[in-house]
mmCIF file of C-alpha atoms in Angstrom:
data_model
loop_
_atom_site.group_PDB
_atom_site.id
_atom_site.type_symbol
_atom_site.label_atom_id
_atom_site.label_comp_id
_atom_site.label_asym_id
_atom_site.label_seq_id
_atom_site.Cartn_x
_atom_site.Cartn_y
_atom_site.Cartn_z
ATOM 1 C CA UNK A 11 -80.754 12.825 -41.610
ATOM 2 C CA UNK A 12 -80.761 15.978 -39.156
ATOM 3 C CA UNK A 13 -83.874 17.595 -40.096
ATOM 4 C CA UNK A 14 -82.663 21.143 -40.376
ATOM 5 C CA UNK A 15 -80.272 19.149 -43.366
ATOM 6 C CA UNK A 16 -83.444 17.681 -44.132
ATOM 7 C CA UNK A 17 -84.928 21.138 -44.540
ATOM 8 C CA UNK A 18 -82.874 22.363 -47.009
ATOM 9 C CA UNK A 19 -82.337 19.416 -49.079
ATOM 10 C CA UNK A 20 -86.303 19.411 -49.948
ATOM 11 C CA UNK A 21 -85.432 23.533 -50.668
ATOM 12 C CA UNK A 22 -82.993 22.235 -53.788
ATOM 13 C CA UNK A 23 -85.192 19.228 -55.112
ATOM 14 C CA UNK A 24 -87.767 21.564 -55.507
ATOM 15 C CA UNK A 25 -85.996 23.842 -57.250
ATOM 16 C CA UNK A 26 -84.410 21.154 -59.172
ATOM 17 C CA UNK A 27 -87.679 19.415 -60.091
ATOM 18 C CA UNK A 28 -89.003 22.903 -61.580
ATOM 19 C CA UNK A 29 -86.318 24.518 -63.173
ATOM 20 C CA UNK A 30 -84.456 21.431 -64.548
ATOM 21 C CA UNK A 31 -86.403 17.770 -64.419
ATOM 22 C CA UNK A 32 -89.706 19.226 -65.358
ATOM 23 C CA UNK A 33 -88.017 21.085 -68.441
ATOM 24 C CA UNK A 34 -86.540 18.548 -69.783
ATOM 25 C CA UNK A 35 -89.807 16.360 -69.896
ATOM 26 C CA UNK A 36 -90.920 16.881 -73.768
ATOM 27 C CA UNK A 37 -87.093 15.636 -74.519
ATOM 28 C CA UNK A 38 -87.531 12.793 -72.144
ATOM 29 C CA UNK A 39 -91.340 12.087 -74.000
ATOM 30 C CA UNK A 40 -89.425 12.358 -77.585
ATOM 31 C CA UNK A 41 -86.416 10.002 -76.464
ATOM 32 C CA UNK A 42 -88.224 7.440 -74.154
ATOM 33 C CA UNK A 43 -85.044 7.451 -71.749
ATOM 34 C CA UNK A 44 -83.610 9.951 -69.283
ATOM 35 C CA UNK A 45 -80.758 12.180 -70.705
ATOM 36 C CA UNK A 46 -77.149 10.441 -69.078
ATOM 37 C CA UNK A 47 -76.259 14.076 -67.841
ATOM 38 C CA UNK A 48 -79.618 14.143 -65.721
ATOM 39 C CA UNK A 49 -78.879 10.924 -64.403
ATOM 40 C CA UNK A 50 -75.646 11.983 -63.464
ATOM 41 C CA UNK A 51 -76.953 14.763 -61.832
ATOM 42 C CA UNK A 52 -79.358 12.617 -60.099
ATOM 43 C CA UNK A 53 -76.880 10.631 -58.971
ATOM 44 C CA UNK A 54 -74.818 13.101 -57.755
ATOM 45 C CA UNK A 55 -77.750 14.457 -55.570
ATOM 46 C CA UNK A 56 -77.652 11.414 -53.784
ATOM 47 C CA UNK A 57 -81.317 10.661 -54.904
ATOM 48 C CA UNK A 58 -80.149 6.814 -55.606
ATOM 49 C CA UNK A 59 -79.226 6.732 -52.025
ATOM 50 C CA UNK A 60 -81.551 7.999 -49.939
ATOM 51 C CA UNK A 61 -82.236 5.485 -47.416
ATOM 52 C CA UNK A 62 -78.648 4.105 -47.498
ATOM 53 C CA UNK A 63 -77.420 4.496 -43.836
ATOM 54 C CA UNK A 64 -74.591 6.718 -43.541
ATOM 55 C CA UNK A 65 -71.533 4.132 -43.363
ATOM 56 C CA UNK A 66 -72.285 3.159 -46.614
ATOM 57 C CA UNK A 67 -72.155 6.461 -48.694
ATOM 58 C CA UNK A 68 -76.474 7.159 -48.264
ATOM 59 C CA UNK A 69 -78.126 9.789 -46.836
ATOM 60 C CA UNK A 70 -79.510 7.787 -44.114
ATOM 61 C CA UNK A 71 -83.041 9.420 -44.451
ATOM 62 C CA UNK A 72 -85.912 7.937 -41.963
ATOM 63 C CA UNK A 73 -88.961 6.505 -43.678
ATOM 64 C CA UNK A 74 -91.161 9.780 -43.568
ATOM 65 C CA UNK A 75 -87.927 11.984 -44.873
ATOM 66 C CA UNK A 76 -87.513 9.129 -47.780
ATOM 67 C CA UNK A 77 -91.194 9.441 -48.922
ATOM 68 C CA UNK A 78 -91.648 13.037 -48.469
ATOM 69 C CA UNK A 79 -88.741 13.225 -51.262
ATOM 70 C CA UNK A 80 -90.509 11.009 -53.893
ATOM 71 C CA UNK A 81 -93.435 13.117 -53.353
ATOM 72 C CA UNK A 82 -91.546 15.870 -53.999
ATOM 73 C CA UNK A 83 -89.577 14.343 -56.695
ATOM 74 C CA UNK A 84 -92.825 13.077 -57.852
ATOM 75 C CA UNK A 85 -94.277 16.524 -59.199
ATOM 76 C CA UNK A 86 -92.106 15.863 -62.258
ATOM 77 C CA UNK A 87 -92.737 13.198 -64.441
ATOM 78 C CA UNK A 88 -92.460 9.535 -63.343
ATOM 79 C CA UNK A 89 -89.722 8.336 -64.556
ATOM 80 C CA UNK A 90 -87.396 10.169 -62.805
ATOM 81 C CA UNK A 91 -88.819 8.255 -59.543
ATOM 82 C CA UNK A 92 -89.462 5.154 -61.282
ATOM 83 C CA UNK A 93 -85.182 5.037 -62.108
ATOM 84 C CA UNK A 94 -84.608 5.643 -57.826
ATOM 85 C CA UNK A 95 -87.483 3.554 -56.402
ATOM 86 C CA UNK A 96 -86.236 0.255 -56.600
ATOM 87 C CA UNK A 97 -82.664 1.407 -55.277
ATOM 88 C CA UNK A 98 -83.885 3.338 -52.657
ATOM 89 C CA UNK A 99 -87.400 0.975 -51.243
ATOM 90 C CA UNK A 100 -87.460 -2.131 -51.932
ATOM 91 C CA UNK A 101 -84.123 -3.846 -52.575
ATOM 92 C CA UNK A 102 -81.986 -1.149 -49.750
ATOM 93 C CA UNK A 103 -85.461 -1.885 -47.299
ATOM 94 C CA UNK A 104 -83.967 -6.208 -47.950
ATOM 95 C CA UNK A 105 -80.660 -5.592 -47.818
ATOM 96 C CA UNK A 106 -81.032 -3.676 -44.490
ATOM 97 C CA UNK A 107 -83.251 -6.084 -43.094
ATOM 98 C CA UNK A 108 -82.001 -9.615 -44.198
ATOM 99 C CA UNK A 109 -78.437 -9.029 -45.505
ATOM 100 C CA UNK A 110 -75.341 -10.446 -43.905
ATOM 101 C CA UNK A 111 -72.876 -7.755 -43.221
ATOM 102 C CA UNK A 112 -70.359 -8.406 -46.446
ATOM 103 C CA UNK A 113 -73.792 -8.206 -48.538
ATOM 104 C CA UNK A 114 -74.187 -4.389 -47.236
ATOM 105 C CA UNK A 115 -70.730 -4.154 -47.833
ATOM 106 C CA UNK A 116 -70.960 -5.334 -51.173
ATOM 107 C CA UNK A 117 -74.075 -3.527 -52.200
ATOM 108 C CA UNK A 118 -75.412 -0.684 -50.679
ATOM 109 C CA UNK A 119 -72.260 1.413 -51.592
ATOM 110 C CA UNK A 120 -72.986 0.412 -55.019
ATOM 111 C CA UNK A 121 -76.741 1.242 -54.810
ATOM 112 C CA UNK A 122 -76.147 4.765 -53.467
ATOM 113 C CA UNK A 123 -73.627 5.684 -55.762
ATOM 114 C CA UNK A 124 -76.616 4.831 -58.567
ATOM 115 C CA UNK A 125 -75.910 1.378 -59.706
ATOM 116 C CA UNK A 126 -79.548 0.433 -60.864
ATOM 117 C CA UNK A 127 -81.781 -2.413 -59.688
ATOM 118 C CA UNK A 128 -84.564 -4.589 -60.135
ATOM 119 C CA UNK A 129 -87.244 -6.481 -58.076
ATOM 120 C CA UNK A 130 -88.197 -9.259 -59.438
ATOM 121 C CA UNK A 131 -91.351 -10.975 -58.133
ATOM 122 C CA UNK A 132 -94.048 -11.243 -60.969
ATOM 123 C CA UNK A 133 -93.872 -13.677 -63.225
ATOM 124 C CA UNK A 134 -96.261 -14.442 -66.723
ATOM 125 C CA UNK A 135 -98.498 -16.927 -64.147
ATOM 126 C CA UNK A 136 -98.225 -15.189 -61.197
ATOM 127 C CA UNK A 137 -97.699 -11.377 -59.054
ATOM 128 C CA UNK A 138 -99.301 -11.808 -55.793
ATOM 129 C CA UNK A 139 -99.910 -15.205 -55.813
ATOM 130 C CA UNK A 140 -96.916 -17.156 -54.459
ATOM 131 C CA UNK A 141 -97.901 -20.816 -54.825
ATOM 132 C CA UNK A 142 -97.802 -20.500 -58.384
ATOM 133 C CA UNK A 143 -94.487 -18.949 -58.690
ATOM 134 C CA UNK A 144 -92.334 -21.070 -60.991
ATOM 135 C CA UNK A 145 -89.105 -19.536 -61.111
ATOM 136 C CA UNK A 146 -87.045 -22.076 -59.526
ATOM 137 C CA UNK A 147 -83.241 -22.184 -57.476
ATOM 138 C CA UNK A 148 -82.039 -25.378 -56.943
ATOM 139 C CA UNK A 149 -79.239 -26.414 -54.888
ATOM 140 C CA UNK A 150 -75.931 -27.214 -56.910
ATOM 141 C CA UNK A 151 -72.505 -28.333 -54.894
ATOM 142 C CA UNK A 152 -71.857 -24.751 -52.442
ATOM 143 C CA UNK A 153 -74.437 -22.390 -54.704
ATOM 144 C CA UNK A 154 -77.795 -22.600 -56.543
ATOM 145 C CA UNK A 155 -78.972 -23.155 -60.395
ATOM 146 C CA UNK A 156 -82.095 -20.659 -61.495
ATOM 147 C CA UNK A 157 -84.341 -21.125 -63.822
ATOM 148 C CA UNK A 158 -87.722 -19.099 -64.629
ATOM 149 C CA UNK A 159 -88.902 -15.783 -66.038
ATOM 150 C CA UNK A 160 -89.583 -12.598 -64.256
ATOM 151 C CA UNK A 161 -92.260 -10.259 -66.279
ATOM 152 C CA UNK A 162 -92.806 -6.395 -65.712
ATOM 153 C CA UNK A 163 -89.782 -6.019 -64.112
ATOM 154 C CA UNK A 164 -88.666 -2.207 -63.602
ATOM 155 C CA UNK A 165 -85.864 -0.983 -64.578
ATOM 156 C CA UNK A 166 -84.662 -4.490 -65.777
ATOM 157 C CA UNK A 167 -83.304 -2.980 -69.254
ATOM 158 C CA UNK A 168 -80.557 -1.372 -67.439
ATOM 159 C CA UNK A 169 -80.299 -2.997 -64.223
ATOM 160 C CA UNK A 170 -77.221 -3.801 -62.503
ATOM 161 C CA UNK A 171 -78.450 -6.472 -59.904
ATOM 162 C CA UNK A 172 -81.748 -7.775 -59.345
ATOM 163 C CA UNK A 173 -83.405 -9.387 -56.235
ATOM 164 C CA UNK A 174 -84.927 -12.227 -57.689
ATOM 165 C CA UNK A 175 -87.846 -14.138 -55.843
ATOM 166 C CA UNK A 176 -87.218 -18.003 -56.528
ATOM 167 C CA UNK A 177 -89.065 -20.879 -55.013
ATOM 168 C CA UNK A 178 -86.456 -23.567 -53.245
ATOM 169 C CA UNK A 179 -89.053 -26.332 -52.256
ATOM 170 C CA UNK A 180 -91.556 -27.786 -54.987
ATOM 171 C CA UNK A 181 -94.578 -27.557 -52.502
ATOM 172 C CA UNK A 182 -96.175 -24.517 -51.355
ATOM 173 C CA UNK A 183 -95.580 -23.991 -47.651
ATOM 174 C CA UNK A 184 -97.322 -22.487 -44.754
ATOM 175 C CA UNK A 185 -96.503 -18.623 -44.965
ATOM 176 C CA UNK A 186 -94.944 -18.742 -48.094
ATOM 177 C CA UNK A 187 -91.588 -20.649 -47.008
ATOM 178 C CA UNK A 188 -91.180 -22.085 -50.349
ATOM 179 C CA UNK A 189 -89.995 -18.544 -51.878
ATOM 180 C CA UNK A 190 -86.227 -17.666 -51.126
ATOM 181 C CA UNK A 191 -84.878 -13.991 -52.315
ATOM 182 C CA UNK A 192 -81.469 -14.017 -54.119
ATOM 183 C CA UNK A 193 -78.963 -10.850 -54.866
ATOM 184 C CA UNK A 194 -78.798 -11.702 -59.052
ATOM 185 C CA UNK A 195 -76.060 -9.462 -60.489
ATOM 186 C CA UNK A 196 -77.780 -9.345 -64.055
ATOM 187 C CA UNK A 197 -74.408 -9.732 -66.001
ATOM 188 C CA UNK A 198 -74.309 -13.597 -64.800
ATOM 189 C CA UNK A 199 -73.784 -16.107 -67.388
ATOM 190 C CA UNK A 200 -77.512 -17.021 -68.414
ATOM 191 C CA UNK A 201 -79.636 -13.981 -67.862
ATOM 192 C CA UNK A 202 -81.434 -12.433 -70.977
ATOM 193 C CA UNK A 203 -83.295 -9.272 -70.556
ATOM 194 C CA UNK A 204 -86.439 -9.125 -72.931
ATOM 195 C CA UNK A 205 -87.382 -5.984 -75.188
ATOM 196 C CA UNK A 206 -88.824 -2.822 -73.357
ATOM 197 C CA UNK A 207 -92.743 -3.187 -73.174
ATOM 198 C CA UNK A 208 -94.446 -0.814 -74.638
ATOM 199 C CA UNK A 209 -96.665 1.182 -71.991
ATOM 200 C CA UNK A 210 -99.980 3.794 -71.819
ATOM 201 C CA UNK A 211 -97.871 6.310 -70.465
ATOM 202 C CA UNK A 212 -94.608 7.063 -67.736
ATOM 203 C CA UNK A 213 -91.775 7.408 -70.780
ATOM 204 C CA UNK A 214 -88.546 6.915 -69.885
ATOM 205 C CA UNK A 215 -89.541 4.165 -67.316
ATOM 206 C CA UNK A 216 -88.979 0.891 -68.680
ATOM 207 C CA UNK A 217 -89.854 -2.703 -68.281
ATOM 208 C CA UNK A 218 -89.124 -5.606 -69.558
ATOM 209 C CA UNK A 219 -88.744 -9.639 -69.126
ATOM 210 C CA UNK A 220 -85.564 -11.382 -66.875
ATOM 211 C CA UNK A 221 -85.472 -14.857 -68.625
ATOM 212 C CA UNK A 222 -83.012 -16.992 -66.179
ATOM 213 C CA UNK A 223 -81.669 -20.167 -67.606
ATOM 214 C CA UNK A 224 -79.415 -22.123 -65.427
ATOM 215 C CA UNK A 225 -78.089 -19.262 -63.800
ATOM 216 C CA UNK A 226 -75.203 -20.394 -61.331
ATOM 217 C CA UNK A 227 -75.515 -18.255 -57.982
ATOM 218 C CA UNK A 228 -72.439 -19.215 -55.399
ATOM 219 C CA UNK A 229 -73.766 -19.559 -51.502
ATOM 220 C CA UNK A 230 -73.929 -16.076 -50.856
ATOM 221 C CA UNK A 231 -76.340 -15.014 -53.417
ATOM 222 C CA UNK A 232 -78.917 -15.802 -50.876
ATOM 223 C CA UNK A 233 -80.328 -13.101 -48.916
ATOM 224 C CA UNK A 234 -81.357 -13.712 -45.860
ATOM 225 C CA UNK A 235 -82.550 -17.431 -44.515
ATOM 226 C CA UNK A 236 -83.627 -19.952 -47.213
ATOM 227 C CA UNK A 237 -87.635 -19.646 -47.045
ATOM 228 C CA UNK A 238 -88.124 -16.071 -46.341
ATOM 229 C CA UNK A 239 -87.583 -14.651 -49.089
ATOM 230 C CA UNK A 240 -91.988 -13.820 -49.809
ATOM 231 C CA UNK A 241 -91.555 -12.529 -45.974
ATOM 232 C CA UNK A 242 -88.755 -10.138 -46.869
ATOM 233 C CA UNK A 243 -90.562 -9.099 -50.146
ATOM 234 C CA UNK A 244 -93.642 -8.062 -48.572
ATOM 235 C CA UNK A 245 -91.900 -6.036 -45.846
ATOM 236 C CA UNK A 246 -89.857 -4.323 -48.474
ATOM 237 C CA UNK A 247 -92.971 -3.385 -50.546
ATOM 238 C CA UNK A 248 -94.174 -1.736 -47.450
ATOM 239 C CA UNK A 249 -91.485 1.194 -48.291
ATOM 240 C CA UNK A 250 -93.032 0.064 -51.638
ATOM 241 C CA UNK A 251 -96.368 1.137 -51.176
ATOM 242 C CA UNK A 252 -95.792 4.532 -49.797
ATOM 243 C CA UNK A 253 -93.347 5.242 -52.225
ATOM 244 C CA UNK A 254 -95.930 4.663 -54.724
ATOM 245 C CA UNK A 255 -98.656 6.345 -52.737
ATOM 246 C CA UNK A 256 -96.342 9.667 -52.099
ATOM 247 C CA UNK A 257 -95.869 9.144 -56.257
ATOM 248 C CA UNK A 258 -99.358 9.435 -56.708
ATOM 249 C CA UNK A 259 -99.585 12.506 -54.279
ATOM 250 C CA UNK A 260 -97.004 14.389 -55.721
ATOM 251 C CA UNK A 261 -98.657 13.978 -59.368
ATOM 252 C CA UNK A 262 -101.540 14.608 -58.602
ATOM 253 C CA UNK A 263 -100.744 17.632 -56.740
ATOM 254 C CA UNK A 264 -98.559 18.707 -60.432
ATOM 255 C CA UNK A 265 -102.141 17.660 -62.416
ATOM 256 C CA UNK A 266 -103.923 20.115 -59.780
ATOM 257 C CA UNK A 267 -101.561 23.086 -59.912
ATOM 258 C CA UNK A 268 -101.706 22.771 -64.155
ATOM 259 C CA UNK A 269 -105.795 22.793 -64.083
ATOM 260 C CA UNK A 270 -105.802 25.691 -61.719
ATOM 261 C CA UNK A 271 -103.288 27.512 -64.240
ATOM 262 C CA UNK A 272 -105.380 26.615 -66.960
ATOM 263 C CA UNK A 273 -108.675 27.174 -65.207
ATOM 264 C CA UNK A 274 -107.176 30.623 -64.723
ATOM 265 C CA UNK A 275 -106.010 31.399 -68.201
ATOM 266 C CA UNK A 276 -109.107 29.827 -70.387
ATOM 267 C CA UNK A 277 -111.680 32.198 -70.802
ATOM 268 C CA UNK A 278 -116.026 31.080 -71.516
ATOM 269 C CA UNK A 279 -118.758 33.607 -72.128
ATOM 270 C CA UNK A 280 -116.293 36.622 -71.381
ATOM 271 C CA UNK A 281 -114.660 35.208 -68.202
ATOM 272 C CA UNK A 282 -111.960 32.659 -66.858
ATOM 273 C CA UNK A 283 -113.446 29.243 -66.377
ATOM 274 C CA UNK A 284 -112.199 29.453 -62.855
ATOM 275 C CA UNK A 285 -114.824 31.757 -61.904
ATOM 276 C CA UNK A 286 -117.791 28.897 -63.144
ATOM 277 C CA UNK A 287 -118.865 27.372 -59.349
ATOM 278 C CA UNK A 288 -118.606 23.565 -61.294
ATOM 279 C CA UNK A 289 -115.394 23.899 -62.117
ATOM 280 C CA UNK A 290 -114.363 25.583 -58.486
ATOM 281 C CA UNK A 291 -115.993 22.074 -57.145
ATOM 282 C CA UNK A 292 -113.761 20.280 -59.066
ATOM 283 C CA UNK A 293 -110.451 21.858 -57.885
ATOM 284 C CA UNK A 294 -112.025 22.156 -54.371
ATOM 285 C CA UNK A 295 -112.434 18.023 -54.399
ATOM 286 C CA UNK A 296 -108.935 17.431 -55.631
ATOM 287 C CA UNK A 297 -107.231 19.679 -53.005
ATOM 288 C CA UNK A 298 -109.042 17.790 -50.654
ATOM 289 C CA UNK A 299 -108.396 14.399 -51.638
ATOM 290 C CA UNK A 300 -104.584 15.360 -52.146
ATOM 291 C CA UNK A 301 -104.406 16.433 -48.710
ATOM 292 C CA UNK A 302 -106.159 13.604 -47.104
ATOM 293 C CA UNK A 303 -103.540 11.276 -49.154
ATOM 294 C CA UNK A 304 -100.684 13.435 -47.937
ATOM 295 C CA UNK A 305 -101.730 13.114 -44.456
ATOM 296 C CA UNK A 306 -102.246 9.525 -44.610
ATOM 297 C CA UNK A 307 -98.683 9.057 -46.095
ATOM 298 C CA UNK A 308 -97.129 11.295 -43.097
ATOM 299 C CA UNK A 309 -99.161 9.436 -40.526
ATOM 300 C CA UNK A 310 -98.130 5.334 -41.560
ATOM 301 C CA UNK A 311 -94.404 6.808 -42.556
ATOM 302 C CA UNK A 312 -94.830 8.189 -38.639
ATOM 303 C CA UNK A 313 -95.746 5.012 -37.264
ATOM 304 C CA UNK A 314 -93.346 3.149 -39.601
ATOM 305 C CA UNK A 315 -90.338 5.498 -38.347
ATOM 306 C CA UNK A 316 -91.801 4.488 -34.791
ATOM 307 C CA UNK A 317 -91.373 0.961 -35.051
ATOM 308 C CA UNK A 318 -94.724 -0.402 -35.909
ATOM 309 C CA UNK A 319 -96.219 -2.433 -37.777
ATOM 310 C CA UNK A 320 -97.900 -0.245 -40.921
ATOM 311 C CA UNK A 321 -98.518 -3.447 -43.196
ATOM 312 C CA UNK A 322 -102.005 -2.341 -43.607
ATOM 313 C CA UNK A 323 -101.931 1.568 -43.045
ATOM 314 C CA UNK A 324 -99.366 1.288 -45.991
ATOM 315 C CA UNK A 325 -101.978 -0.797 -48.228
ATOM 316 C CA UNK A 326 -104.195 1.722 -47.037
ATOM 317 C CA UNK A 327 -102.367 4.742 -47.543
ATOM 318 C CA UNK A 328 -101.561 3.375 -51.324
ATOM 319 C CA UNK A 329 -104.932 2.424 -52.292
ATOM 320 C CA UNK A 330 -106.523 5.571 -51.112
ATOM 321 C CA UNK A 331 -103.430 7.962 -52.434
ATOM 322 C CA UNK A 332 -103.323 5.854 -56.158
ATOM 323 C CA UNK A 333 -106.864 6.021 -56.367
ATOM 324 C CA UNK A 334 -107.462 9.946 -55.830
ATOM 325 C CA UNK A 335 -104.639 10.845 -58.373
ATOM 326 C CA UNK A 336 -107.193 8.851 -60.515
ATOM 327 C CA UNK A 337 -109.911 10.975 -59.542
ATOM 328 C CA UNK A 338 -108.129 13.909 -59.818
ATOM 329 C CA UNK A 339 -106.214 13.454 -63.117
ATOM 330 C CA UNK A 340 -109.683 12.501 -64.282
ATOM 331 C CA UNK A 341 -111.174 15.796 -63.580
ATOM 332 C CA UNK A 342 -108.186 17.726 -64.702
ATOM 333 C CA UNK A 343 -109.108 16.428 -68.569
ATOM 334 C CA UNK A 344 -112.482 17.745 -67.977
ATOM 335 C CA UNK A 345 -111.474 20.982 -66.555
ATOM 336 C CA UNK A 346 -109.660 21.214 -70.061
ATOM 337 C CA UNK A 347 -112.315 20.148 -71.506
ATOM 338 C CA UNK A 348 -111.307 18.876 -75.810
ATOM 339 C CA UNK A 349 -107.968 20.153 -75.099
ATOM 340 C CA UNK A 350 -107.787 17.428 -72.052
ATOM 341 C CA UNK A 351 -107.985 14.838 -75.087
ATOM 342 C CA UNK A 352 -105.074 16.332 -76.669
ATOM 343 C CA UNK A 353 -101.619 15.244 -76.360
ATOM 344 C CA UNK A 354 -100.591 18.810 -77.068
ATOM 345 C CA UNK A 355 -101.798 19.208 -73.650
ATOM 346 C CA UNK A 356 -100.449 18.098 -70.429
ATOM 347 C CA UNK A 357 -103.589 16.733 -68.773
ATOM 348 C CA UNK A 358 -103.634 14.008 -71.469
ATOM 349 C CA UNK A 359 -100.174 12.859 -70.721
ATOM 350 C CA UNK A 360 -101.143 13.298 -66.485
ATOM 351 C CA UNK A 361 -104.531 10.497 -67.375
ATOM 352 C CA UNK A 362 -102.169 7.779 -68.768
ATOM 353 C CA UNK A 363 -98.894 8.382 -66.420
ATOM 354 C CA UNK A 364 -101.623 8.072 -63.522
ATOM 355 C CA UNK A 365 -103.460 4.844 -64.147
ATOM 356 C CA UNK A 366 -100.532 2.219 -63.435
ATOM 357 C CA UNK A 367 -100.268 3.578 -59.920
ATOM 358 C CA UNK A 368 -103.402 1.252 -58.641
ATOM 359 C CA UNK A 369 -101.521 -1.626 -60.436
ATOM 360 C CA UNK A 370 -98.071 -2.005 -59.231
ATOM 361 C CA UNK A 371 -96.976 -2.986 -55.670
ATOM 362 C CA UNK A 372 -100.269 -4.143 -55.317
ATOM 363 C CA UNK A 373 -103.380 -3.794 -57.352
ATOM 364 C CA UNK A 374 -106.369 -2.259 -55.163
ATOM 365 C CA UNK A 375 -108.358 -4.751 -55.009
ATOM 366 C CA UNK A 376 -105.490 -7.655 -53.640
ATOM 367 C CA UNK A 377 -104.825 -4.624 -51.040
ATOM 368 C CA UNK A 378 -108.306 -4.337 -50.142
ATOM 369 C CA UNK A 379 -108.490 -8.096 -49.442
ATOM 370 C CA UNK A 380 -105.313 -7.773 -47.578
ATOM 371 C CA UNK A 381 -106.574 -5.255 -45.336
ATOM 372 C CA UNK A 382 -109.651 -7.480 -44.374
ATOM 373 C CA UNK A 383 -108.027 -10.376 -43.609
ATOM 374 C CA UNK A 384 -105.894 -8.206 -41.203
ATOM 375 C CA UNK A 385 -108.962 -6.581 -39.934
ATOM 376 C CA UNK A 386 -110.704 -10.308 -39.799
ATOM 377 C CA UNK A 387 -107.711 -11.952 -38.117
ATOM 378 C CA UNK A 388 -107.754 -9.074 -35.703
ATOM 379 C CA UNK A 389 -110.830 -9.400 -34.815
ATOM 380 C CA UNK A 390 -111.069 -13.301 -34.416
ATOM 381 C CA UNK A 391 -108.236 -12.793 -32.023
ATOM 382 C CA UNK A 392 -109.626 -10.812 -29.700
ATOM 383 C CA UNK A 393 -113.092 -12.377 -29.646
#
C-alpha cells in the first residue's frame, strides 16, 4: 500500500477505534460477541483483508503497515483483533506462501471480503510439540480421511475454513515432515465445533474445540507439499507473533493513557495522585517499556519487509512486547489502587484481557528456548 494511502488509512482507524469500537465495548462485555453491524463495518474497512495482495480484493499492506494497524486497532479491546488476526496473519501468510494458484483464487477473495478462519495446531496432548500431534489425514482413493481434535482454536465457533495441521506419516520425522497443513472448509460432512470456553478475560473472542471424524478432504485440500505443513505453520506464526506483540503494544499503550487520566483526576492529601514521585515512576516505566516494544516491532517488521529471516527477532519482539503489557497492566491496578480490583473499573478488565498474550503463538518460555537454540546453532556454526 502507497504509504501516503497508508497515512491516512491509520488517520480513520484511529478515529474509528475511539469514537466507535471503544464505545461500544461495555455492550460487547454484556453480549460476549461483536455487534453484526460492527462487523460489517469492519469488514467493509477492509480490516479482514489487510495483507491480501491487491488482485485478490486486499489491501496489499507490507508486514510493518499490517502490524502497525493491529497496534492501532489494538487500543480497543481485543476482540476486535482477535476476529481479523487469523484472516489477515497466519492462514493469508500460508496461502501466500504455499498455495497453488486456484487455492488463492479460491480463498483469499473470500478471506478479504471477511469470511472467518481458524488455525488449527493445538491439540488436548499437544501445542508446540509436534511429535505428539495425533490428529491424523490419511490417504483415501484421490483425497484424504481426518480424524483428531483441535483445542483452543480461535475463532472456531464461527469459522468459515480452517487450516488444519494433520500428521500424514505415523513416525515423527526429521524437521517435522510428518505434519501436512490442509484448507478444512468447516461445513464438511464430519466436523463438530465444541462449546465456547469460558475465558479470564478478551469477551467477544471465542474459542472452542474442532472434533474431525472421518472428514473426507478431495486432493486439493492440501496446502502446499505433503510434509511441510509444521514448516509453513511456523513461518506463518512469524506474522503471528508480531501481530500478537503489536496487540500487546497497543493495549498496553490504552492501559497507560487510562492510568495517566486517572492519575490525573484522583485526588490524595489535597492533590492529584499524579503529582506523588511513586506513582510518576510508574507511568515513567511503562512509557518506556511501550516504546522499547514498539521499536522492536518496527525494527523485525523492517527486516521482515526486507526479506530476512526474523524467526527469532519475532519470538523476541513477542516475548518482550507480551511481557511489558504485563508489567504495565500490572501497575495500572496499582495506580488505581482498590478501584484497580474493581470491575467497575477499566484497569481490572486491562489485567485479565492482558495475561493470554504470553500464552498464545507461543508461550515465553518455548520462545525463549527457541531463541537459544538459534543463538546455539549459530554459534556452533561458526566455531
Amino acid at each position: 500500500m502507497d504509504n501516503d494511502v497508508f497515512d491516512q488509512f491509520i488517520e480513520q482507524l484511529q478515529r474509528y477505534v475511539r469514537e466507535r469500537l471503544i464505545p461500544a465495548e461495555k455492550a460487547i462485555i454484556e453480549a460476549d460477541a461483536i455487534p453484526d453491524d460492527i462487523l460489517a463495518e469492519m469488514r467493509d474497512m477492509g480490516l479482514f483483508g489487510l495483507t491480501m495482495p491487491e488482485e485478490y480484493g486486499g489491501a496489499g499492506m507490507n508486514i510493518a503497515q499490517y502490524v502497525r494497524t493491529i497496534r492501532e486497532l489494538s487500543y480497543a479491546m481485543p476482540c476486535y483483533r482477535s476476529i481479523t488476526s487469523i484472516n489477515i496473519g497466519m492462514v493469508c501468510s500460508a496461502l501466500k506462501r504455499g498455495g497453488t494458484d486456484a487455492q488463492k483464487a479460491e480463498w483469499l477473495p473470500r478471506l478479504a471480503a471477511g469470511e472467518i478462519a481458524s488455525f488449527g495446531l493445538t491439540e488436548p496432548g499437544s501445542g508446540s510439540d509436534s511429535a505428539a500431534m495425533q490428529t491424523s489425514a490419511v490417504k483415501s482413493g484421490n483425497g484424504w480421511v481426518l480424524n483428531g481434535t483441535k483445542r483452543y482454536i480461535t475463532n472456531a465457533p464461527f469459522a468459515n475454513v480452517a487450516l488444519i495441521m494433520a500428521r500424514t506419516n505415523k513416525e515423527a520425522l526429521p524437521k517435522n515432515a510428518h505434519v501436512s497443513a490442509f484448507i478444512v472448509p468447516m461445513d464438511t460432512p464430519g466436523i463438530t465445533v465444541g462449546k465456547s470456553d469460558k475465558k479470564m478475560g478478551q469477551a467477544g473472542s471465542h474459542i472452542a474445540d474442532i472434533i474431525m471424524e472421518d472428514v473426507k478432504l478431495p486432493a486439493d485440500a492440501l496446502l502446499g507439499a505433503e510434509g511441510g505443513g509444521f514448516v509453513m505453520a511456523m513461518q506463518s506464526l512469524d506474522n503471528g507473533r508480531l501481530s500478537v506483540g503489536a496487540a500487546a503494544a497497543g493495549y498496553a499503550r490504552r492501559a497507560l493513557d487510562s492510568a495517566l487520566r486517572y492519575a490525573n483526576e484522583r485526588k490524595a492529601f489535597g492533590e492529584p495522585i499524579a503529582n506523588f514521585q511513586l506513582i510518576q515512576q510508574m507511568l515513567a516505566e511503562s512509557e518506556i517499556e511501550i516504546y522499547a516494544a514498539e521499536c522492536m516491532l518496527e525494527d523485525a517488521c523492517r527486516r521482515a519487509d526486507a526479506g530476512e529471516n526474523v524467526l527469532r527477532k519475532a519470538a523476541a519482539a513477542k516475548v518482550f512486547a507480551t511481557e511489558m503489557c504485563g508489567r504495565v497492566v500490572d501497575r495500572v491496578v496499582q495506580i488505581y489502587g482498590g478501584a484497580g480490583y474493581l470491575a467497575e473499573y477499566d484497569a481490572e478488565r486491562f489485567f485479565r484481557d492482558a495475561r493470554i498474550y504470553r500464552i498464545y503463538e507461543g508461550t515465553t518460555q518455548i520462545l525463549q528456548l527457541q531463541i537459544a537454540k538459534h543463538m546455539l546453532r549459530e554459534w556452533a556454526a561458526q566455531a
